[in-house]
Amino acid sequence: MSRELTYLITEENIGTSPLTIHGFLKGRGYSHAVLVSLKKTPEGILKNGVWARVHDTLSPGDRLLVRLVEEKTSDHIVPRPLPFPVIYEDEDLLIVNKPADMPIHPSQGNYENTLANAAAWYFCQKGESFVYRCINRLDRDTTGLLILAKHAYSAALLSRMVTDRKIHREYLAVTKGVPDVSGIVDAPIGRKDGSTIERQIDFVHGETARTHYELLTSEDGYSLVRIWLDTGRTHQIRVHMKYLGYPLPGDFLYCPDYTKIRRQALHSYRLSFLHPISQKPLSFTASLPDDMRAFFSASTLEQL
């Protein structure tokens, strides 16, 4: 993988103090690891066409070229021909619509059935080097949109955007029962005693968690709800909707009712953010999967 980025230095960039290449790139979100890699890359940094050191100073009118080169690959991830629906791809990132029953990362008992294995196969078929960098997380049985970074620099920028809550995510969930037209659940979430994975509302030791929801439609005792979050706690939507009294059917932890669906009825529907490098506004949607559509008639869904 090779990615070149060019910067034209202006008086505004320089300011009133001398500016080094290191300072300029740090200000652009280049992490320490990326800067170290650039120093080791032949002609990784060029100032006006000449190989430069990170501590060289910049002047207005200088042209800085950065070459990001990655030849290593995630060798420990076994390529497997698994579903890998790519919604969008450019030089810096991928948007993927993850299917159900697919973990994001390999783990004990899940070595060859993950999104990482699917990504490894995808890049192997293209003949490109591959380092797996999944930016946002979804539970194994939650479907929908995920971001993968294609190099270390975009990964650093996107990870910072997640921390700063600059990536807006919306979910669609099917709930048992009909909640209010809209509302906010503000209740802290903590780990349930005796369990390594289950969470619960915990007003004493839990972490702050805040969930917004809007009722879109309801039919035969089930509702389709749009959800967005102010925080990102583990199982936040699943725990908060159960706490509200409207759990997600098919959820093996919080509502093990498999009458109509075999996994929690939750879908990452929309992603909106500024491209980490170009700053172009991006927005993507992924249609409601068939197993969640099955709760409602076609006429009901057409009204949305």
CSV table of N, CA, C and O in Angstrom, one decimal, residues 34-146:
chain,number,residue,atom,x,y,z
A,34,VAL,N,3.3,6.7,13.2
A,34,VAL,CA,3.4,7.1,11.8
A,34,VAL,C,4.6,7.9,11.5
A,34,VAL,O,5.3,7.7,10.4
A,35,LEU,N,4.9,8.8,12.3
A,35,LEU,CA,6.1,9.7,12.1
A,35,LEU,C,7.4,8.8,12.1
A,35,LEU,O,8.3,9.1,11.3
A,36,VAL,N,7.5,7.9,13.0
A,36,VAL,CA,8.6,7.0,13.1
A,36,VAL,C,8.7,6.2,11.8
A,36,VAL,O,9.8,6.0,11.2
A,37,SER,N,7.6,5.7,11.3
A,37,SER,CA,7.6,5.0,10.1
A,37,SER,C,8.0,5.8,8.9
A,37,SER,O,8.8,5.4,8.0
A,38,LEU,N,7.6,7.1,8.9
A,38,LEU,CA,8.0,8.0,7.8
A,38,LEU,C,9.5,8.2,7.8
A,38,LEU,O,10.2,8.3,6.7
A,39,LYS,N,10.1,8.3,9.0
A,39,LYS,CA,11.5,8.6,9.1
A,39,LYS,C,12.3,7.4,8.5
A,39,LYS,O,13.4,7.5,8.0
A,40,LYS,N,11.7,6.2,8.6
A,40,LYS,CA,12.4,5.0,8.2
A,40,LYS,C,12.2,4.7,6.7
A,40,LYS,O,12.8,3.8,6.1
A,41,THR,N,11.2,5.4,6.1
A,41,THR,CA,10.9,5.2,4.7
A,41,THR,C,11.7,6.0,3.8
A,41,THR,O,11.8,7.2,3.9
A,42,PRO,N,12.4,5.4,2.8
A,42,PRO,CA,13.2,6.2,1.9
A,42,PRO,C,12.3,7.2,1.2
A,42,PRO,O,11.3,6.8,0.6
A,43,GLU,N,12.8,8.4,1.2
A,43,GLU,CA,12.0,9.5,0.6
A,43,GLU,C,10.6,9.6,1.2
A,43,GLU,O,9.6,9.9,0.5
A,44,GLY,N,10.5,9.2,2.5
A,44,GLY,CA,9.1,9.3,3.1
A,44,GLY,C,8.6,10.7,3.3
A,44,GLY,O,7.4,10.9,3.2
A,45,ILE,N,9.5,11.6,3.4
A,45,ILE,CA,9.2,13.0,3.5
A,45,ILE,C,10.0,13.8,2.6
A,45,ILE,O,11.3,13.8,2.7
A,46,LEU,N,9.4,14.5,1.7
A,46,LEU,CA,10.2,15.4,0.7
A,46,LEU,C,9.7,16.8,0.9
A,46,LEU,O,8.5,17.1,1.0
A,47,LYS,N,10.7,17.7,1.0
A,47,LYS,CA,10.4,19.2,1.1
A,47,LYS,C,11.0,19.8,-0.2
A,47,LYS,O,12.2,19.7,-0.5
A,48,ASN,N,10.1,20.3,-1.0
A,48,ASN,CA,10.4,20.8,-2.3
A,48,ASN,C,11.2,19.8,-3.2
A,48,ASN,O,12.2,20.2,-3.8
A,49,GLY,N,10.8,18.6,-3.1
A,49,GLY,CA,11.4,17.5,-3.9
A,49,GLY,C,12.7,16.9,-3.3
A,49,GLY,O,13.3,16.0,-4.0
A,50,VAL,N,13.1,17.3,-2.1
A,50,VAL,CA,14.3,16.8,-1.5
A,50,VAL,C,14.0,16.1,-0.2
A,50,VAL,O,13.2,16.6,0.6
A,51,TRP,N,14.6,15.0,0.0
A,51,TRP,CA,14.4,14.2,1.2
A,51,TRP,C,14.7,15.0,2.4
A,51,TRP,O,15.8,15.6,2.5
A,52,ALA,N,13.7,15.1,3.3
A,52,ALA,CA,13.9,16.0,4.5
A,52,ALA,C,13.8,15.3,5.8
A,52,ALA,O,13.2,14.2,5.8
A,53,ARG,N,14.3,15.9,6.8
A,53,ARG,CA,14.2,15.3,8.2
A,53,ARG,C,13.1,16.0,8.9
A,53,ARG,O,12.7,17.1,8.6
A,54,VAL,N,12.5,15.3,9.9
A,54,VAL,CA,11.3,15.9,10.6
A,54,VAL,C,11.6,17.1,11.4
A,54,VAL,O,10.7,17.9,11.6
A,55,HIS,N,12.9,17.4,11.7
A,55,HIS,CA,13.2,18.6,12.4
A,55,HIS,C,13.6,19.7,11.6
A,55,HIS,O,14.0,20.8,12.1
A,56,ASP,N,13.6,19.5,10.2
A,56,ASP,CA,13.8,20.7,9.3
A,56,ASP,C,12.6,21.7,9.4
A,56,ASP,O,11.5,21.3,9.7
A,57,THR,N,13.0,23.0,9.3
A,57,THR,CA,11.9,24.0,9.4
A,57,THR,C,11.3,24.2,8.1
A,57,THR,O,11.8,24.0,7.0
A,58,LEU,N,10.1,24.8,8.2
A,58,LEU,CA,9.3,25.1,7.0
A,58,LEU,C,9.1,26.6,6.8
A,58,LEU,O,9.1,27.4,7.8
A,59,SER,N,8.9,27.0,5.5
A,59,SER,CA,8.7,28.4,5.2
A,59,SER,C,7.5,28.5,4.3
A,59,SER,O,7.2,27.5,3.6
A,60,PRO,N,6.8,29.6,4.2
A,60,PRO,CA,5.7,29.8,3.3
A,60,PRO,C,6.1,29.5,1.9
A,60,PRO,O,7.2,29.9,1.4
A,61,GLY,N,5.3,28.8,1.2
A,61,GLY,CA,5.6,28.4,-0.2
A,61,GLY,C,6.3,27.1,-0.3
A,61,GLY,O,6.3,26.5,-1.4
A,62,ASP,N,6.7,26.5,0.8
A,62,ASP,CA,7.3,25.1,0.7
A,62,ASP,C,6.2,24.1,0.3
A,62,ASP,O,5.1,24.2,0.7
A,63,ARG,N,6.6,23.1,-0.4
A,63,ARG,CA,5.7,22.0,-0.8
A,63,ARG,C,6.2,20.7,-0.1
A,63,ARG,O,7.4,20.3,-0.3
A,64,LEU,N,5.4,20.2,0.8
A,64,LEU,CA,5.7,19.0,1.5
A,64,LEU,C,5.0,17.8,1.0
A,64,LEU,O,3.8,17.8,0.8
A,65,LEU,N,5.7,16.8,0.7
A,65,LEU,CA,5.1,15.5,0.2
A,65,LEU,C,5.4,14.4,1.2
A,65,LEU,O,6.6,14.2,1.6
A,66,VAL,N,4.4,13.7,1.6
A,66,VAL,CA,4.5,12.6,2.5
A,66,VAL,C,4.1,11.3,1.8
A,66,VAL,O,3.1,11.2,1.2
A,67,ARG,N,5.0,10.3,1.9
A,67,ARG,CA,4.7,9.0,1.3
A,67,ARG,C,4.5,8.0,2.4
A,67,ARG,O,5.4,7.6,3.1
A,68,LEU,N,3.3,7.5,2.5
A,68,LEU,CA,2.9,6.4,3.4
A,68,LEU,C,3.1,5.1,2.7
A,68,LEU,O,2.3,4.8,1.8
A,69,VAL,N,4.0,4.3,3.1
A,69,VAL,CA,4.2,3.0,2.5
A,69,VAL,C,4.1,1.9,3.5
A,69,VAL,O,4.7,1.9,4.6
A,70,GLU,N,3.2,0.9,3.2
A,70,GLU,CA,3.0,-0.2,4.1
A,70,GLU,C,3.2,-1.5,3.3
A,70,GLU,O,2.3,-1.7,2.4
A,71,GLU,N,4.1,-2.3,3.6
A,71,GLU,CA,4.3,-3.5,2.8
A,71,GLU,C,4.0,-4.8,3.7
A,71,GLU,O,3.9,-5.9,3.2
A,72,LYS,N,3.9,-4.5,5.0
A,72,LYS,CA,3.5,-5.7,5.9
A,72,LYS,C,2.1,-6.0,5.7
A,72,LYS,O,1.3,-5.2,5.2
A,73,THR,N,1.7,-7.2,6.2
A,73,THR,CA,0.3,-7.6,6.2
A,73,THR,C,0.0,-8.3,7.5
A,73,THR,O,0.9,-8.7,8.2
A,74,SER,N,-1.3,-8.4,7.8
A,74,SER,CA,-1.7,-9.1,9.0
A,74,SER,C,-1.6,-10.6,8.8
A,74,SER,O,-2.6,-11.3,8.5
A,75,ASP,N,-0.4,-11.2,8.9
A,75,ASP,CA,-0.2,-12.6,8.6
A,75,ASP,C,-1.0,-13.5,9.5
A,75,ASP,O,-1.2,-14.7,9.1
A,76,HIS,N,-1.3,-13.1,10.7
A,76,HIS,CA,-2.0,-14.0,11.6
A,76,HIS,C,-3.4,-14.2,11.3
A,76,HIS,O,-4.1,-15.0,11.9
A,77,ILE,N,-4.0,-13.4,10.4
A,77,ILE,CA,-5.4,-13.5,10.0
A,77,ILE,C,-5.5,-14.3,8.7
A,77,ILE,O,-4.9,-14.0,7.7
A,78,VAL,N,-6.2,-15.4,8.8
A,78,VAL,CA,-6.3,-16.3,7.7
A,78,VAL,C,-7.4,-15.8,6.7
A,78,VAL,O,-8.5,-15.6,7.1
A,79,PRO,N,-7.0,-15.6,5.4
A,79,PRO,CA,-8.0,-15.2,4.4
A,79,PRO,C,-9.1,-16.2,4.2
A,79,PRO,O,-8.8,-17.4,4.0
A,80,ARG,N,-10.3,-15.8,4.2
A,80,ARG,CA,-11.4,-16.7,4.0
A,80,ARG,C,-12.5,-16.0,3.1
A,80,ARG,O,-12.8,-14.8,3.4
A,81,PRO,N,-13.1,-16.7,2.1
A,81,PRO,CA,-14.1,-16.1,1.3
A,81,PRO,C,-15.4,-16.0,1.9
A,81,PRO,O,-16.4,-16.8,1.7
A,82,LEU,N,-15.5,-15.0,2.8
A,82,LEU,CA,-16.8,-14.8,3.6
A,82,LEU,C,-17.4,-13.5,3.0
A,82,LEU,O,-16.8,-12.7,2.3
A,83,PRO,N,-18.7,-13.3,3.3
A,83,PRO,CA,-19.4,-12.1,2.9
A,83,PRO,C,-18.7,-10.8,3.4
A,83,PRO,O,-18.3,-10.7,4.5
A,84,PHE,N,-18.5,-9.9,2.4
A,84,PHE,CA,-17.7,-8.7,2.8
A,84,PHE,C,-18.3,-7.6,1.9
A,84,PHE,O,-17.7,-7.1,1.0
A,85,PRO,N,-19.6,-7.1,2.2
A,85,PRO,CA,-20.3,-6.2,1.3
A,85,PRO,C,-19.7,-4.8,1.5
A,85,PRO,O,-19.9,-4.1,2.5
A,86,VAL,N,-18.9,-4.3,0.5
A,86,VAL,CA,-18.3,-3.0,0.5
A,86,VAL,C,-19.3,-2.0,0.0
A,86,VAL,O,-19.8,-2.0,-1.1
A,87,ILE,N,-19.5,-1.0,0.9
A,87,ILE,CA,-20.5,0.1,0.5
A,87,ILE,C,-19.7,1.3,-0.1
A,87,ILE,O,-20.2,1.9,-1.0
A,88,TYR,N,-18.5,1.5,0.3
A,88,TYR,CA,-17.6,2.6,-0.2
A,88,TYR,C,-16.2,2.3,0.0
A,88,TYR,O,-15.8,1.6,1.0
A,89,GLU,N,-15.3,2.7,-0.9
A,89,GLU,CA,-13.9,2.5,-0.7
A,89,GLU,C,-13.1,3.6,-1.4
A,89,GLU,O,-13.5,4.0,-2.5
A,90,ASP,N,-12.1,4.2,-0.8
A,90,ASP,CA,-11.2,5.1,-1.4
A,90,ASP,C,-9.8,4.7,-0.9
A,90,ASP,O,-9.5,3.6,-0.4
A,91,GLU,N,-8.8,5.6,-1.1
A,91,GLU,CA,-7.4,5.3,-0.7
A,91,GLU,C,-7.2,5.2,0.8
A,91,GLU,O,-6.2,4.7,1.2
A,92,ASP,N,-8.2,5.7,1.5
A,92,ASP,CA,-7.9,5.9,3.0
A,92,ASP,C,-8.8,5.0,3.9
A,92,ASP,O,-8.5,4.7,5.0
A,93,LEU,N,-10.0,4.6,3.4
A,93,LEU,CA,-10.9,3.9,4.2
A,93,LEU,C,-11.9,3.0,3.4
A,93,LEU,O,-12.0,3.2,2.2
A,94,LEU,N,-12.5,2.1,4.1
A,94,LEU,CA,-13.6,1.3,3.6
A,94,LEU,C,-14.8,1.4,4.5
A,94,LEU,O,-14.7,1.5,5.7
A,95,ILE,N,-16.0,1.3,3.9
A,95,ILE,CA,-17.2,1.2,4.6
A,95,ILE,C,-17.8,-0.2,4.3
A,95,ILE,O,-18.0,-0.4,3.1
A,96,VAL,N,-18.1,-1.0,5.3
A,96,VAL,CA,-18.6,-2.4,5.0
A,96,VAL,C,-19.9,-2.6,5.8
A,96,VAL,O,-20.1,-2.1,6.9
A,97,ASN,N,-20.8,-3.3,5.1
A,97,ASN,CA,-22.1,-3.6,5.7
A,97,ASN,C,-22.0,-5.0,6.3
A,97,ASN,O,-22.2,-6.0,5.6
A,98,LYS,N,-21.7,-5.1,7.6
A,98,LYS,CA,-21.4,-6.4,8.2
A,98,LYS,C,-22.7,-7.3,8.3
A,98,LYS,O,-23.7,-6.8,8.8
A,99,PRO,N,-22.6,-8.6,7.9
A,99,PRO,CA,-23.7,-9.5,8.1
A,99,PRO,C,-23.8,-9.9,9.6
A,99,PRO,O,-22.9,-9.7,10.4
A,100,ALA,N,-24.9,-10.6,9.9
A,100,ALA,CA,-25.1,-11.2,11.2
A,100,ALA,C,-24.2,-12.4,11.4
A,100,ALA,O,-23.7,-12.9,10.4
A,101,ASP,N,-24.1,-12.8,12.6
A,101,ASP,CA,-23.3,-14.0,13.0
A,101,ASP,C,-21.9,-13.9,12.5
A,101,ASP,O,-21.3,-14.9,12.0
A,102,MET,N,-21.3,-12.7,12.6
A,102,MET,CA,-19.9,-12.5,12.2
A,102,MET,C,-19.2,-11.6,13.2
A,102,MET,O,-19.4,-10.4,13.3
A,103,PRO,N,-18.3,-12.2,14.0
A,103,PRO,CA,-17.5,-11.4,14.9
A,103,PRO,C,-16.6,-10.4,14.1
A,103,PRO,O,-16.2,-10.7,13.0
A,104,ILE,N,-16.2,-9.4,14.8
A,104,ILE,CA,-15.3,-8.4,14.1
A,104,ILE,C,-13.9,-8.9,14.1
A,104,ILE,O,-13.1,-8.8,13.1
A,105,HIS,N,-13.4,-9.4,15.3
A,105,HIS,CA,-12.0,-9.8,15.5
A,105,HIS,C,-11.9,-11.3,15.8
A,105,HIS,O,-12.8,-11.9,16.4
A,106,PRO,N,-10.8,-11.9,15.3
A,106,PRO,CA,-10.6,-13.3,15.7
A,106,PRO,C,-10.4,-13.4,17.3
A,106,PRO,O,-9.9,-12.5,17.9
A,107,SER,N,-10.9,-14.5,17.8
A,107,SER,CA,-10.8,-14.8,19.2
A,107,SER,C,-10.9,-16.3,19.4
A,107,SER,O,-11.1,-17.0,18.5
A,108,GLN,N,-10.8,-16.7,20.7
A,108,GLN,CA,-10.9,-18.1,20.9
A,108,GLN,C,-12.2,-18.7,20.4
A,108,GLN,O,-13.3,-18.3,20.7
A,109,GLY,N,-12.1,-19.7,19.5
A,109,GLY,CA,-13.2,-20.4,18.9
A,109,GLY,C,-13.7,-19.6,17.7
A,109,GLY,O,-14.6,-20.1,17.0
A,110,ASN,N,-13.1,-18.5,17.4
A,110,ASN,CA,-13.5,-17.7,16.2
A,110,ASN,C,-12.2,-17.3,15.5
A,110,ASN,O,-11.9,-16.1,15.5
A,111,TYR,N,-11.6,-18.2,14.8
A,111,TYR,CA,-10.3,-17.9,14.1
A,111,TYR,C,-10.5,-17.6,12.6
A,111,TYR,O,-9.7,-17.0,12.0
A,112,GLU,N,-11.6,-18.2,12.0
A,112,GLU,CA,-11.7,-18.1,10.6
A,112,GLU,C,-13.0,-17.7,10.1
A,112,GLU,O,-13.4,-17.9,8.9
A,113,ASN,N,-13.9,-17.1,11.0
A,113,ASN,CA,-15.2,-16.8,10.6
A,113,ASN,C,-15.5,-15.3,10.9
A,113,ASN,O,-16.7,-14.9,11.1
A,114,THR,N,-14.5,-14.5,10.9
A,114,THR,CA,-14.7,-13.1,11.3
A,114,THR,C,-14.6,-12.1,10.1
A,114,THR,O,-14.2,-12.4,9.0
A,115,LEU,N,-15.0,-10.9,10.4
A,115,LEU,CA,-14.8,-9.8,9.4
A,115,LEU,C,-13.4,-9.6,9.0
A,115,LEU,O,-13.1,-9.3,7.9
A,116,ALA,N,-12.5,-9.8,10.0
A,116,ALA,CA,-11.0,-9.7,9.6
A,116,ALA,C,-10.6,-10.8,8.6
A,116,ALA,O,-9.9,-10.5,7.7
A,117,ASN,N,-11.2,-12.0,8.7
A,117,ASN,CA,-10.8,-13.0,7.7
A,117,ASN,C,-11.4,-12.6,6.3
A,117,ASN,O,-10.8,-12.9,5.3
A,118,ALA,N,-12.6,-12.1,6.3
A,118,ALA,CA,-13.2,-11.6,5.1
A,118,ALA,C,-12.4,-10.5,4.5
A,118,ALA,O,-12.2,-10.5,3.2
A,119,ALA,N,-12.0,-9.6,5.3
A,119,ALA,CA,-11.2,-8.5,4.8
A,119,ALA,C,-9.8,-9.0,4.2
A,119,ALA,O,-9.4,-8.5,3.2
A,120,ALA,N,-9.2,-9.9,4.9
A,120,ALA,CA,-8.0,-10.5,4.4
A,120,ALA,C,-8.1,-11.1,3.0
A,120,ALA,O,-7.3,-10.9,2.2
A,121,TRP,N,-9.2,-11.8,2.9
A,121,TRP,CA,-9.5,-12.4,1.5
A,121,TRP,C,-9.7,-11.4,0.5
A,121,TRP,O,-9.2,-11.5,-0.6
A,122,TYR,N,-10.5,-10.3,0.8
A,122,TYR,CA,-10.8,-9.2,-0.1
A,122,TYR,C,-9.5,-8.6,-0.6
A,122,TYR,O,-9.3,-8.4,-1.8
A,123,PHE,N,-8.6,-8.3,0.3
A,123,PHE,CA,-7.3,-7.6,-0.2
A,123,PHE,C,-6.4,-8.6,-0.8
A,123,PHE,O,-5.6,-8.2,-1.7
A,124,CYS,N,-6.4,-9.9,-0.4
A,124,CYS,CA,-5.6,-10.9,-1.1
A,124,CYS,C,-6.0,-11.0,-2.5
A,124,CYS,O,-5.1,-11.1,-3.4
A,125,GLN,N,-7.3,-11.0,-2.8
A,125,GLN,CA,-7.8,-11.1,-4.2
A,125,GLN,C,-7.4,-9.9,-5.0
A,125,GLN,O,-7.2,-10.0,-6.3
A,126,LYS,N,-7.2,-8.8,-4.4
A,126,LYS,CA,-6.8,-7.6,-5.1
A,126,LYS,C,-5.2,-7.5,-5.2
A,126,LYS,O,-4.7,-6.6,-5.9
A,127,GLY,N,-4.5,-8.4,-4.5
A,127,GLY,CA,-3.1,-8.4,-4.6
A,127,GLY,C,-2.5,-7.2,-3.8
A,127,GLY,O,-1.4,-6.7,-4.1
A,128,GLU,N,-3.2,-6.8,-2.7
A,128,GLU,CA,-2.7,-5.6,-2.0
A,128,GLU,C,-2.3,-6.1,-0.6
A,128,GLU,O,-2.9,-7.0,0.0
A,129,SER,N,-1.4,-5.4,0.0
A,129,SER,CA,-1.0,-5.7,1.4
A,129,SER,C,-2.2,-5.3,2.3
A,129,SER,O,-3.0,-4.4,1.9
A,130,PHE,N,-2.2,-5.9,3.5
A,130,PHE,CA,-3.4,-5.7,4.3
A,130,PHE,C,-3.0,-5.7,5.8
A,130,PHE,O,-2.4,-6.6,6.3
A,131,VAL,N,-3.4,-4.7,6.5
A,131,VAL,CA,-3.3,-4.6,8.0
A,131,VAL,C,-4.7,-4.3,8.4
A,131,VAL,O,-5.3,-3.3,8.0
A,132,TYR,N,-5.3,-5.2,9.3
A,132,TYR,CA,-6.7,-5.0,9.7
A,132,TYR,C,-6.8,-4.0,10.8
A,132,TYR,O,-6.2,-4.1,11.8
A,133,ARG,N,-7.6,-2.9,10.4
A,133,ARG,CA,-7.8,-1.8,11.4
A,133,ARG,C,-9.3,-1.5,11.3
A,133,ARG,O,-9.8,-0.7,10.5
A,134,CYS,N,-10.1,-2.1,12.2
A,134,CYS,CA,-11.5,-1.8,12.3
A,134,CYS,C,-11.7,-0.7,13.3
A,134,CYS,O,-11.3,-0.7,14.5
A,135,ILE,N,-12.4,0.4,12.9
A,135,ILE,CA,-12.5,1.6,13.7
A,135,ILE,C,-13.6,1.6,14.7
A,135,ILE,O,-13.5,2.0,15.8
A,136,ASN,N,-14.8,1.2,14.3
A,136,ASN,CA,-15.9,1.1,15.2
A,136,ASN,C,-16.3,-0.3,15.4
A,136,ASN,O,-16.0,-1.2,14.5
A,137,ARG,N,-17.0,-0.6,16.5
A,137,ARG,CA,-17.3,-2.0,16.8
A,137,ARG,C,-18.8,-2.3,16.8
A,137,ARG,O,-19.6,-1.4,17.0
A,138,LEU,N,-19.1,-3.5,16.4
A,138,LEU,CA,-20.5,-4.0,16.5
A,138,LEU,C,-20.4,-5.4,17.1
A,138,LEU,O,-19.5,-6.2,16.9
A,139,ASP,N,-21.5,-5.8,17.9
A,139,ASP,CA,-21.6,-7.1,18.4
A,139,ASP,C,-21.7,-8.1,17.3
A,139,ASP,O,-22.1,-7.8,16.1
A,140,ARG,N,-21.3,-9.3,17.6
A,140,ARG,CA,-21.3,-10.4,16.6
A,140,ARG,C,-22.7,-10.5,15.8
A,140,ARG,O,-22.7,-10.6,14.5
A,141,ASP,N,-23.8,-10.3,16.5
A,141,ASP,CA,-25.1,-10.5,15.8
A,141,ASP,C,-25.7,-9.2,15.4
A,141,ASP,O,-26.9,-9.2,15.0
A,142,THR,N,-25.0,-8.1,15.6
A,142,THR,CA,-25.6,-6.8,15.1
A,142,THR,C,-25.1,-6.6,13.7
A,142,THR,O,-23.9,-6.8,13.4
A,143,THR,N,-26.0,-6.2,12.8
A,143,THR,CA,-25.6,-6.0,11.4
A,143,THR,C,-25.3,-4.5,11.1
A,143,THR,O,-25.7,-3.7,12.0
A,144,GLY,N,-24.7,-4.3,10.0
A,144,GLY,CA,-24.7,-2.9,9.5
A,144,GLY,C,-23.3,-2.3,9.3
A,144,GLY,O,-22.3,-3.1,9.2
A,145,LEU,N,-23.2,-1.0,9.3
A,145,LEU,CA,-22.1,-0.3,8.8
A,145,LEU,C,-20.9,-0.2,9.8
A,145,LEU,O,-21.1,0.1,10.9
A,146,LEU,N,-19.7,-0.5,9.2
A,146,LEU,CA,-18.5,-0.4,9.9
A,146,LEU,C,-17.4,0.3,9.1
A,146,LEU,O,-17.5,0.3,7.9
